[in-house]
C-alpha positions as a LaTeX table, in Angstrom:
\begin{tabular}{lrrr}
\hline
Residue & $x$ (\AA) & $y$ (\AA) & $z$ (\AA) \\
\hline
Unk1 & 83.31 & $-46.28$ & $-18.53$ \\
Unk2 & 81.11 & $-43.63$ & $-20.12$ \\
Unk3 & 80.98 & $-43.28$ & $-23.89$ \\
Unk4 & 79.45 & $-40.66$ & $-26.15$ \\
Unk5 & 76.60 & $-43.11$ & $-26.75$ \\
Unk6 & 75.93 & $-43.77$ & $-23.06$ \\
Unk7 & 76.09 & $-40.05$ & $-22.26$ \\
Unk8 & 73.58 & $-39.25$ & $-25.02$ \\
Unk9 & 71.36 & $-42.11$ & $-23.84$ \\
Unk10 & 71.33 & $-40.71$ & $-20.30$ \\
Unk11 & 70.39 & $-37.27$ & $-21.61$ \\
Unk12 & 67.50 & $-38.68$ & $-23.63$ \\
Unk13 & 66.22 & $-40.70$ & $-20.67$ \\
Unk14 & 66.38 & $-37.62$ & $-18.45$ \\
Unk15 & 64.37 & $-35.57$ & $-20.95$ \\
Unk16 & 61.80 & $-38.37$ & $-21.27$ \\
Unk17 & 61.53 & $-38.64$ & $-17.49$ \\
Unk18 & 60.73 & $-34.94$ & $-17.17$ \\
Unk19 & 58.02 & $-35.22$ & $-19.81$ \\
Unk20 & 56.44 & $-38.29$ & $-18.24$ \\
Unk21 & 56.54 & $-36.70$ & $-14.77$ \\
Unk22 & 54.75 & $-33.66$ & $-16.15$ \\
Unk23 & 52.24 & $-35.88$ & $-17.93$ \\
Unk24 & 51.33 & $-37.68$ & $-14.69$ \\
Unk25 & 50.32 & $-34.32$ & $-13.24$ \\
Unk26 & 48.27 & $-33.43$ & $-16.32$ \\
Unk27 & 46.46 & $-36.76$ & $-16.57$ \\
Unk28 & 45.35 & $-36.40$ & $-12.95$ \\
Unk29 & 43.47 & $-33.28$ & $-14.09$ \\
Unk30 & 42.31 & $-34.68$ & $-17.44$ \\
Unk31 & 41.88 & $-38.48$ & $-17.52$ \\
Unk32 & 41.20 & $-38.37$ & $-21.29$ \\
Unk33 & 44.91 & $-37.81$ & $-21.94$ \\
Unk34 & 46.95 & $-38.61$ & $-23.95$ \\
Unk35 & 45.31 & $-37.17$ & $-27.04$ \\
Unk36 & 46.30 & $-37.14$ & $-30.66$ \\
Unk37 & 46.29 & $-33.49$ & $-31.76$ \\
Unk38 & 44.70 & $-34.28$ & $-35.09$ \\
Unk39 & 43.61 & $-30.75$ & $-35.94$ \\
Unk40 & 47.11 & $-29.35$ & $-35.38$ \\
Unk41 & 48.72 & $-32.10$ & $-37.46$ \\
Unk42 & 46.15 & $-31.72$ & $-40.23$ \\
Unk43 & 46.87 & $-27.99$ & $-40.42$ \\
Unk44 & 50.62 & $-28.67$ & $-40.51$ \\
Unk45 & 50.19 & $-31.10$ & $-43.40$ \\
Unk46 & 47.83 & $-28.80$ & $-45.32$ \\
Unk47 & 50.20 & $-25.84$ & $-45.09$ \\
Unk48 & 53.19 & $-28.01$ & $-46.02$ \\
Unk49 & 51.51 & $-29.43$ & $-49.10$ \\
Unk50 & 50.69 & $-25.96$ & $-50.36$ \\
Unk51 & 53.98 & $-24.26$ & $-49.48$ \\
Unk52 & 57.17 & $-25.55$ & $-47.86$ \\
Unk53 & 59.44 & $-23.47$ & $-45.69$ \\
Unk54 & 62.96 & $-22.62$ & $-46.88$ \\
Unk55 & 64.38 & $-25.21$ & $-44.47$ \\
Unk56 & 63.37 & $-27.90$ & $-46.97$ \\
Unk57 & 65.58 & $-26.48$ & $-49.72$ \\
Unk58 & 68.19 & $-29.16$ & $-48.97$ \\
Unk59 & 65.63 & $-31.80$ & $-49.98$ \\
Unk60 & 65.19 & $-30.50$ & $-53.52$ \\
Unk61 & 66.06 & $-33.95$ & $-54.88$ \\
Unk62 & 63.45 & $-35.60$ & $-52.63$ \\
Unk63 & 60.33 & $-33.69$ & $-53.56$ \\
Unk64 & 58.17 & $-36.75$ & $-54.38$ \\
Unk65 & 59.11 & $-38.05$ & $-50.94$ \\
Unk66 & 57.70 & $-34.93$ & $-49.30$ \\
Unk67 & 54.48 & $-35.37$ & $-51.26$ \\
Unk68 & 54.26 & $-38.99$ & $-50.12$ \\
Unk69 & 55.05 & $-38.20$ & $-46.47$ \\
Unk70 & 52.26 & $-35.62$ & $-46.41$ \\
Unk71 & 49.69 & $-37.78$ & $-48.19$ \\
Unk72 & 50.45 & $-40.89$ & $-46.17$ \\
Unk73 & 50.29 & $-39.01$ & $-42.87$ \\
Unk74 & 47.00 & $-37.48$ & $-44.00$ \\
Unk75 & 45.66 & $-40.95$ & $-44.78$ \\
Unk76 & 46.54 & $-42.13$ & $-41.27$ \\
Unk77 & 44.58 & $-39.14$ & $-39.92$ \\
Unk78 & 41.68 & $-39.89$ & $-42.30$ \\
Unk79 & 42.24 & $-36.49$ & $-43.89$ \\
Unk80 & 41.40 & $-35.91$ & $-47.54$ \\
Unk81 & 42.67 & $-32.81$ & $-49.31$ \\
Unk82 & 40.58 & $-30.83$ & $-51.78$ \\
Unk83 & 40.42 & $-32.27$ & $-55.29$ \\
Unk84 & 41.90 & $-29.09$ & $-56.76$ \\
Unk85 & 44.97 & $-29.39$ & $-54.54$ \\
Unk86 & 45.38 & $-33.09$ & $-55.31$ \\
Unk87 & 45.18 & $-32.31$ & $-59.04$ \\
Unk88 & 48.05 & $-29.87$ & $-58.56$ \\
Unk89 & 50.00 & $-32.64$ & $-56.84$ \\
Unk90 & 49.43 & $-34.88$ & $-59.86$ \\
Unk91 & 50.57 & $-32.04$ & $-62.15$ \\
Unk92 & 53.78 & $-31.78$ & $-60.16$ \\
Unk93 & 54.48 & $-35.52$ & $-60.18$ \\
Unk94 & 53.93 & $-35.59$ & $-63.95$ \\
Unk95 & 56.78 & $-33.07$ & $-64.19$ \\
Unk96 & 58.97 & $-35.42$ & $-62.13$ \\
Unk97 & 58.35 & $-38.33$ & $-64.51$ \\
Unk98 & 61.44 & $-39.27$ & $-66.50$ \\
Unk99 & 61.33 & $-39.97$ & $-70.24$ \\
Unk100 & 63.42 & $-43.12$ & $-69.60$ \\
Unk101 & 60.97 & $-44.36$ & $-66.95$ \\
Unk102 & 60.44 & $-43.87$ & $-63.25$ \\
Unk103 & 60.42 & $-40.57$ & $-61.39$ \\
Unk104 & 63.19 & $-38.19$ & $-60.44$ \\
Unk105 & 63.55 & $-36.16$ & $-57.27$ \\
Unk106 & 62.17 & $-33.11$ & $-59.06$ \\
Unk107 & 61.39 & $-31.86$ & $-62.58$ \\
Unk108 & 64.24 & $-32.66$ & $-64.97$ \\
Unk109 & 66.14 & $-34.82$ & $-62.48$ \\
Unk110 & 67.36 & $-38.34$ & $-63.21$ \\
Unk111 & 65.04 & $-41.18$ & $-62.19$ \\
Unk112 & 65.75 & $-42.85$ & $-58.86$ \\
Unk113 & 64.13 & $-45.91$ & $-57.30$ \\
Unk114 & 63.42 & $-44.16$ & $-53.99$ \\
Unk115 & 61.61 & $-41.23$ & $-55.57$ \\
Unk116 & 59.88 & $-43.59$ & $-57.99$ \\
Unk117 & 58.54 & $-45.54$ & $-55.01$ \\
Unk118 & 57.42 & $-42.31$ & $-53.34$ \\
Unk119 & 55.72 & $-40.99$ & $-56.48$ \\
Unk120 & 53.95 & $-44.27$ & $-57.27$ \\
Unk121 & 52.70 & $-44.60$ & $-53.70$ \\
Unk122 & 51.56 & $-40.97$ & $-53.62$ \\
Unk123 & 49.63 & $-41.39$ & $-56.87$ \\
Unk124 & 47.99 & $-44.55$ & $-55.53$ \\
Unk125 & 46.96 & $-42.71$ & $-52.36$ \\
Unk126 & 45.32 & $-40.00$ & $-54.48$ \\
Unk127 & 43.67 & $-42.83$ & $-56.38$ \\
Unk128 & 41.92 & $-40.89$ & $-59.15$ \\
Unk129 & 41.96 & $-42.16$ & $-62.73$ \\
Unk130 & 44.24 & $-39.28$ & $-63.69$ \\
Unk131 & 46.65 & $-40.05$ & $-60.87$ \\
Unk132 & 46.83 & $-43.75$ & $-61.70$ \\
Unk133 & 47.21 & $-43.04$ & $-65.42$ \\
Unk134 & 50.27 & $-40.94$ & $-64.58$ \\
Unk135 & 52.16 & $-44.16$ & $-63.84$ \\
Unk136 & 53.61 & $-45.13$ & $-67.24$ \\
Unk137 & 53.91 & $-48.87$ & $-66.77$ \\
Unk138 & 55.86 & $-49.50$ & $-69.96$ \\
Unk139 & 58.63 & $-47.01$ & $-69.23$ \\
Unk140 & 58.61 & $-47.95$ & $-65.52$ \\
Unk141 & 59.30 & $-51.56$ & $-66.48$ \\
Unk142 & 62.16 & $-50.41$ & $-68.70$ \\
Unk143 & 63.65 & $-48.34$ & $-65.86$ \\
Unk144 & 63.46 & $-51.24$ & $-63.41$ \\
Unk145 & 65.25 & $-53.40$ & $-65.95$ \\
Unk146 & 67.94 & $-50.75$ & $-66.36$ \\
Unk147 & 68.80 & $-50.69$ & $-62.64$ \\
Unk148 & 68.58 & $-54.46$ & $-62.14$ \\
Unk149 & 71.75 & $-56.51$ & $-61.74$ \\
Unk150 & 72.06 & $-60.03$ & $-63.14$ \\
Unk151 & 71.88 & $-61.53$ & $-59.62$ \\
Unk152 & 68.54 & $-59.83$ & $-58.89$ \\
Unk153 & 69.93 & $-56.94$ & $-56.83$ \\
Unk154 & 68.87 & $-53.39$ & $-57.65$ \\
Unk155 & 70.79 & $-50.14$ & $-57.91$ \\
Unk156 & 69.07 & $-47.02$ & $-56.61$ \\
Unk157 & 69.66 & $-45.30$ & $-59.95$ \\
Unk158 & 71.58 & $-46.00$ & $-63.13$ \\
Unk159 & 75.21 & $-46.38$ & $-62.05$ \\
Unk160 & 74.22 & $-45.94$ & $-58.40$ \\
Unk161 & 74.66 & $-47.96$ & $-55.21$ \\
Unk162 & 73.34 & $-51.46$ & $-54.61$ \\
Unk163 & 70.95 & $-51.37$ & $-51.70$ \\
Unk164 & 68.15 & $-53.49$ & $-50.23$ \\
Unk165 & 65.99 & $-50.35$ & $-50.38$ \\
Unk166 & 66.31 & $-50.54$ & $-54.14$ \\
Unk167 & 64.95 & $-54.08$ & $-54.25$ \\
Unk168 & 61.97 & $-53.17$ & $-52.06$ \\
Unk169 & 61.21 & $-49.95$ & $-53.94$ \\
Unk170 & 61.31 & $-51.81$ & $-57.25$ \\
Unk171 & 59.11 & $-54.67$ & $-55.99$ \\
Unk172 & 56.58 & $-52.34$ & $-54.38$ \\
Unk173 & 56.37 & $-50.09$ & $-57.45$ \\
Unk174 & 55.91 & $-53.06$ & $-59.77$ \\
Unk175 & 53.21 & $-54.56$ & $-57.56$ \\
Unk176 & 51.31 & $-51.28$ & $-57.26$ \\
Unk177 & 51.57 & $-50.80$ & $-61.02$ \\
Unk178 & 50.05 & $-54.27$ & $-61.54$ \\
Unk179 & 52.80 & $-55.67$ & $-63.72$ \\
Unk180 & 51.99 & $-58.93$ & $-65.46$ \\
Unk181 & 53.09 & $-62.01$ & $-63.45$ \\
Unk182 & 55.58 & $-63.03$ & $-66.14$ \\
Unk183 & 57.18 & $-59.57$ & $-66.03$ \\
Unk184 & 57.49 & $-59.76$ & $-62.24$ \\
Unk185 & 59.11 & $-63.20$ & $-62.46$ \\
Unk186 & 61.67 & $-61.90$ & $-64.93$ \\
Unk187 & 62.41 & $-58.68$ & $-63.06$ \\
Unk188 & 62.77 & $-60.30$ & $-59.64$ \\
Unk189 & 64.47 & $-63.57$ & $-60.46$ \\
Unk190 & 67.18 & $-64.02$ & $-57.83$ \\
Unk191 & 66.09 & $-60.97$ & $-55.82$ \\
Unk192 & 64.88 & $-62.90$ & $-52.78$ \\
Unk193 & 68.16 & $-64.82$ & $-52.62$ \\
Unk194 & 70.15 & $-61.57$ & $-52.75$ \\
Unk195 & 68.02 & $-60.01$ & $-50.03$ \\
Unk196 & 68.61 & $-63.06$ & $-47.81$ \\
Unk197 & 72.36 & $-62.44$ & $-48.11$ \\
Unk198 & 71.81 & $-59.10$ & $-46.35$ \\
Unk199 & 70.72 & $-60.74$ & $-43.07$ \\
Unk200 & 73.34 & $-60.28$ & $-40.35$ \\
Unk201 & 74.48 & $-62.37$ & $-37.39$ \\
Unk202 & 72.24 & $-60.19$ & $-35.18$ \\
Unk203 & 69.14 & $-61.25$ & $-37.09$ \\
Unk204 & 68.27 & $-57.95$ & $-38.75$ \\
Unk205 & 69.14 & $-56.89$ & $-42.28$ \\
Unk206 & 71.77 & $-54.45$ & $-43.48$ \\
Unk207 & 71.63 & $-52.35$ & $-46.60$ \\
Unk208 & 73.81 & $-54.86$ & $-48.44$ \\
Unk209 & 75.64 & $-58.09$ & $-47.53$ \\
Unk210 & 78.02 & $-57.75$ & $-44.54$ \\
Unk211 & 76.64 & $-54.40$ & $-43.34$ \\
Unk212 & 75.14 & $-53.58$ & $-39.92$ \\
Unk213 & 71.53 & $-54.55$ & $-39.18$ \\
Unk214 & 69.21 & $-51.53$ & $-39.40$ \\
Unk215 & 65.49 & $-51.06$ & $-38.86$ \\
Unk216 & 64.76 & $-49.37$ & $-42.16$ \\
Unk217 & 66.64 & $-51.94$ & $-44.21$ \\
Unk218 & 65.10 & $-54.78$ & $-42.19$ \\
Unk219 & 61.61 & $-53.47$ & $-42.96$ \\
Unk220 & 62.46 & $-53.22$ & $-46.67$ \\
Unk221 & 63.91 & $-56.73$ & $-46.70$ \\
Unk222 & 61.00 & $-58.36$ & $-44.86$ \\
Unk223 & 58.36 & $-56.47$ & $-46.86$ \\
Unk224 & 60.07 & $-57.46$ & $-50.11$ \\
Unk225 & 60.23 & $-61.12$ & $-49.05$ \\
Unk226 & 56.56 & $-60.93$ & $-48.05$ \\
Unk227 & 55.61 & $-59.79$ & $-51.55$ \\
Unk228 & 57.93 & $-62.25$ & $-53.30$ \\
Unk229 & 57.10 & $-65.22$ & $-51.08$ \\
Unk230 & 60.79 & $-65.65$ & $-50.23$ \\
Unk231 & 60.54 & $-66.23$ & $-46.48$ \\
Unk232 & 62.13 & $-69.68$ & $-46.75$ \\
Unk233 & 65.47 & $-68.04$ & $-47.41$ \\
Unk234 & 66.02 & $-66.22$ & $-44.11$ \\
Unk235 & 66.02 & $-66.86$ & $-40.36$ \\
Unk236 & 62.69 & $-65.35$ & $-39.37$ \\
Unk237 & 62.98 & $-66.10$ & $-35.67$ \\
Unk238 & 66.35 & $-64.34$ & $-35.50$ \\
Unk239 & 64.82 & $-61.35$ & $-37.28$ \\
Unk240 & 61.88 & $-61.30$ & $-34.89$ \\
Unk241 & 64.13 & $-61.52$ & $-31.84$ \\
Unk242 & 66.33 & $-58.67$ & $-33.10$ \\
Unk243 & 63.32 & $-56.49$ & $-33.93$ \\
Unk244 & 61.42 & $-56.78$ & $-30.66$ \\
Unk245 & 64.64 & $-56.10$ & $-28.75$ \\
Unk246 & 64.92 & $-52.71$ & $-30.44$ \\
Unk247 & 62.06 & $-51.36$ & $-28.30$ \\
Unk248 & 63.53 & $-49.15$ & $-25.60$ \\
Unk249 & 62.64 & $-50.31$ & $-22.09$ \\
Unk250 & 62.47 & $-46.81$ & $-20.62$ \\
Unk251 & 61.31 & $-44.59$ & $-23.46$ \\
Unk252 & 58.80 & $-47.00$ & $-25.03$ \\
Unk253 & 59.78 & $-46.14$ & $-28.61$ \\
Unk254 & 62.16 & $-48.02$ & $-30.89$ \\
Unk255 & 65.80 & $-47.57$ & $-31.82$ \\
Unk256 & 66.99 & $-48.26$ & $-35.35$ \\
Unk257 & 70.17 & $-50.16$ & $-34.51$ \\
Unk258 & 71.77 & $-51.79$ & $-31.49$ \\
Unk259 & 73.08 & $-49.24$ & $-28.95$ \\
Unk260 & 71.44 & $-46.29$ & $-30.72$ \\
Unk261 & 68.98 & $-43.72$ & $-29.40$ \\
Unk262 & 65.20 & $-43.87$ & $-29.60$ \\
Unk263 & 63.72 & $-42.27$ & $-32.72$ \\
Unk264 & 60.03 & $-41.73$ & $-33.45$ \\
Unk265 & 60.30 & $-42.86$ & $-37.07$ \\
Unk266 & 61.19 & $-46.38$ & $-35.96$ \\
Unk267 & 57.75 & $-46.71$ & $-34.46$ \\
Unk268 & 56.95 & $-47.61$ & $-38.06$ \\
Unk269 & 60.13 & $-49.20$ & $-39.40$ \\
Unk270 & 60.38 & $-51.54$ & $-36.40$ \\
Unk271 & 56.78 & $-51.49$ & $-35.15$ \\
Unk272 & 55.38 & $-52.44$ & $-38.56$ \\
Unk273 & 58.14 & $-54.99$ & $-39.07$ \\
Unk274 & 56.92 & $-57.14$ & $-36.17$ \\
Unk275 & 53.52 & $-58.10$ & $-37.67$ \\
Unk276 & 55.17 & $-58.63$ & $-41.06$ \\
Unk277 & 57.59 & $-61.14$ & $-39.55$ \\
Unk278 & 54.76 & $-62.75$ & $-37.59$ \\
Unk279 & 52.85 & $-63.16$ & $-40.85$ \\
Unk280 & 55.91 & $-64.63$ & $-42.57$ \\
Unk281 & 56.37 & $-67.16$ & $-39.77$ \\
Unk282 & 52.67 & $-68.02$ & $-39.87$ \\
Unk283 & 52.89 & $-68.61$ & $-43.62$ \\
Unk284 & 56.17 & $-70.53$ & $-43.51$ \\
Unk285 & 55.38 & $-72.73$ & $-40.51$ \\
Unk286 & 51.57 & $-72.90$ & $-40.89$ \\
Unk287 & 51.24 & $-71.32$ & $-37.44$ \\
Unk288 & 48.32 & $-68.94$ & $-37.24$ \\
Unk289 & 48.63 & $-68.98$ & $-33.45$ \\
Unk290 & 51.60 & $-66.64$ & $-33.64$ \\
Unk291 & 49.27 & $-63.92$ & $-34.94$ \\
Unk292 & 47.42 & $-63.99$ & $-31.61$ \\
Unk293 & 50.48 & $-62.94$ & $-29.61$ \\
Unk294 & 51.49 & $-59.32$ & $-29.01$ \\
Unk295 & 55.28 & $-59.33$ & $-29.15$ \\
Unk296 & 56.06 & $-55.76$ & $-28.12$ \\
Unk297 & 54.53 & $-53.21$ & $-25.79$ \\
Unk298 & 52.07 & $-51.33$ & $-28.00$ \\
Unk299 & 50.80 & $-49.14$ & $-25.20$ \\
Unk300 & 54.33 & $-47.99$ & $-24.36$ \\
Unk301 & 54.95 & $-47.17$ & $-28.02$ \\
Unk302 & 51.72 & $-45.20$ & $-28.30$ \\
Unk303 & 52.52 & $-43.31$ & $-25.11$ \\
Unk304 & 55.96 & $-42.38$ & $-26.45$ \\
Unk305 & 54.42 & $-41.07$ & $-29.67$ \\
Unk306 & 51.51 & $-39.21$ & $-28.10$ \\
Unk307 & 53.26 & $-37.83$ & $-25.02$ \\
Unk308 & 56.81 & $-37.21$ & $-26.26$ \\
Unk309 & 56.64 & $-36.72$ & $-30.04$ \\
Unk310 & 53.81 & $-34.27$ & $-30.77$ \\
Unk311 & 54.60 & $-30.63$ & $-31.43$ \\
Unk312 & 51.91 & $-28.22$ & $-30.13$ \\
Unk313 & 52.06 & $-26.37$ & $-33.45$ \\
Unk314 & 51.56 & $-29.58$ & $-35.44$ \\
Unk315 & 53.82 & $-32.27$ & $-36.78$ \\
Unk316 & 55.73 & $-35.02$ & $-35.02$ \\
Unk317 & 59.36 & $-35.40$ & $-34.06$ \\
Unk318 & 62.25 & $-37.81$ & $-33.63$ \\
Unk319 & 62.61 & $-37.27$ & $-29.88$ \\
Unk320 & 62.14 & $-34.42$ & $-27.37$ \\
Unk321 & 64.16 & $-31.37$ & $-28.32$ \\
Unk322 & 64.02 & $-32.02$ & $-32.06$ \\
Unk323 & 62.00 & $-29.99$ & $-34.58$ \\
Unk324 & 58.98 & $-31.38$ & $-36.40$ \\
Unk325 & 59.49 & $-32.45$ & $-40.00$ \\
Unk326 & 57.48 & $-34.24$ & $-42.65$ \\
Unk327 & 59.49 & $-37.47$ & $-42.54$ \\
Unk328 & 59.00 & $-37.97$ & $-38.81$ \\
Unk329 & 55.39 & $-36.83$ & $-38.99$ \\
Unk330 & 54.67 & $-39.55$ & $-41.55$ \\
Unk331 & 56.43 & $-42.46$ & $-39.91$ \\
Unk332 & 55.94 & $-41.57$ & $-36.26$ \\
Unk333 & 52.20 & $-41.39$ & $-36.93$ \\
Unk334 & 52.19 & $-44.56$ & $-39.02$ \\
Unk335 & 53.74 & $-46.85$ & $-36.42$ \\
Unk336 & 50.94 & $-46.93$ & $-33.82$ \\
Unk337 & 48.39 & $-47.03$ & $-36.67$ \\
Unk338 & 49.54 & $-50.35$ & $-38.09$ \\
Unk339 & 46.71 & $-52.81$ & $-37.84$ \\
Unk340 & 47.46 & $-56.24$ & $-36.43$ \\
Unk341 & 45.07 & $-59.01$ & $-35.52$ \\
Unk342 & 46.80 & $-59.22$ & $-32.12$ \\
Unk343 & 45.39 & $-55.90$ & $-30.87$ \\
Unk344 & 42.07 & $-56.14$ & $-29.01$ \\
Unk345 & 40.80 & $-53.03$ & $-30.80$ \\
Unk346 & 42.00 & $-53.92$ & $-34.29$ \\
Unk347 & 39.76 & $-52.87$ & $-37.15$ \\
Unk348 & 38.96 & $-54.93$ & $-40.22$ \\
Unk349 & 38.62 & $-51.82$ & $-42.37$ \\
Unk350 & 42.14 & $-51.14$ & $-43.66$ \\
Unk351 & 45.71 & $-52.32$ & $-42.99$ \\
Unk352 & 46.64 & $-48.85$ & $-41.75$ \\
Unk353 & 43.68 & $-47.07$ & $-40.25$ \\
Unk354 & 43.02 & $-43.70$ & $-38.63$ \\
Unk355 & 43.88 & $-43.08$ & $-35.00$ \\
Unk356 & 40.27 & $-42.11$ & $-34.34$ \\
Unk357 & 39.27 & $-45.78$ & $-34.75$ \\
Unk358 & 41.56 & $-46.93$ & $-31.96$ \\
Unk359 & 40.46 & $-47.66$ & $-28.39$ \\
Unk360 & 39.62 & $-44.41$ & $-26.65$ \\
Unk361 & 40.81 & $-45.95$ & $-23.40$ \\
Unk362 & 44.32 & $-45.72$ & $-24.83$ \\
Unk363 & 44.17 & $-42.39$ & $-26.63$ \\
Unk364 & 41.55 & $-39.90$ & $-27.70$ \\
Unk365 & 41.63 & $-37.46$ & $-30.55$ \\
Unk366 & 41.93 & $-33.80$ & $-29.70$ \\
\hline
\end{tabular}
């Protein structure tokens, strides 16, 4: 019996098949394919940082996110913007800083953990003294305390929803801001236990207890537990099994949930989750051998990204037929760039390193 899901899946597979068939003809003429179109993506990011199109008006409350998506994607491409432009970015993020701590989605907006995470990460990517001094650690600590629940869970904003994203955004922001150890202990007492309650029967994590397992939430949960040292509280092997089974056998990319379609952004949310879980298992079970095993098909993932997700005009996409946007450009690029010690071409330079340092037998930069 066909369902809406199975019909959509068949359509996606058919579109992927056409693209791969065409690619086989092209690679016969040019064996250097597939290529990362770095110049096109760099231009797309440069233009977007200076001036967004009107289609982004609906994301007015997510403006620090757009800054972060651009800067993080640029870092993956080993692209550094001019100092004058980065200073303007800092000027803008200063305007997003809330007097009660944290950062809002735009100037004058209420602080929110998601946009605080985005702003703090963006400022750390810029890395200048002025950028780092923009993070007001005292008021940030007060804001985190204001959205913390007594059980260690975090609301996304004052009076907002409880969500595992909130816990991760708070933990990451505090760690990047170099909070004192005693402040971290106080802020995140009980947080690891609450996160563990979000693990589902499938093995992945939902946004809150008793919700469906999802790639984005699972990444946030595992990354938070990695920082907190709370891996004893969850079933890591169940999480690993669920995660690796989200790679699509035909497309090569990842889906975010069971019985959902492939999406380029999950090349990061799921692809980066695998080495995190491997590291957690290695730490919990004293098993470094697990770090020497590749647990998903990295070549298939890279082929999906490079062959199916690049727009000729720059930017990356969810899947064929979708438009490029900053969110998918950031995370679709980031997935194949995650360094792991299991890859024969892994670099010791940085945890996430530019595509141009990868094996040229797999992909070259155009």
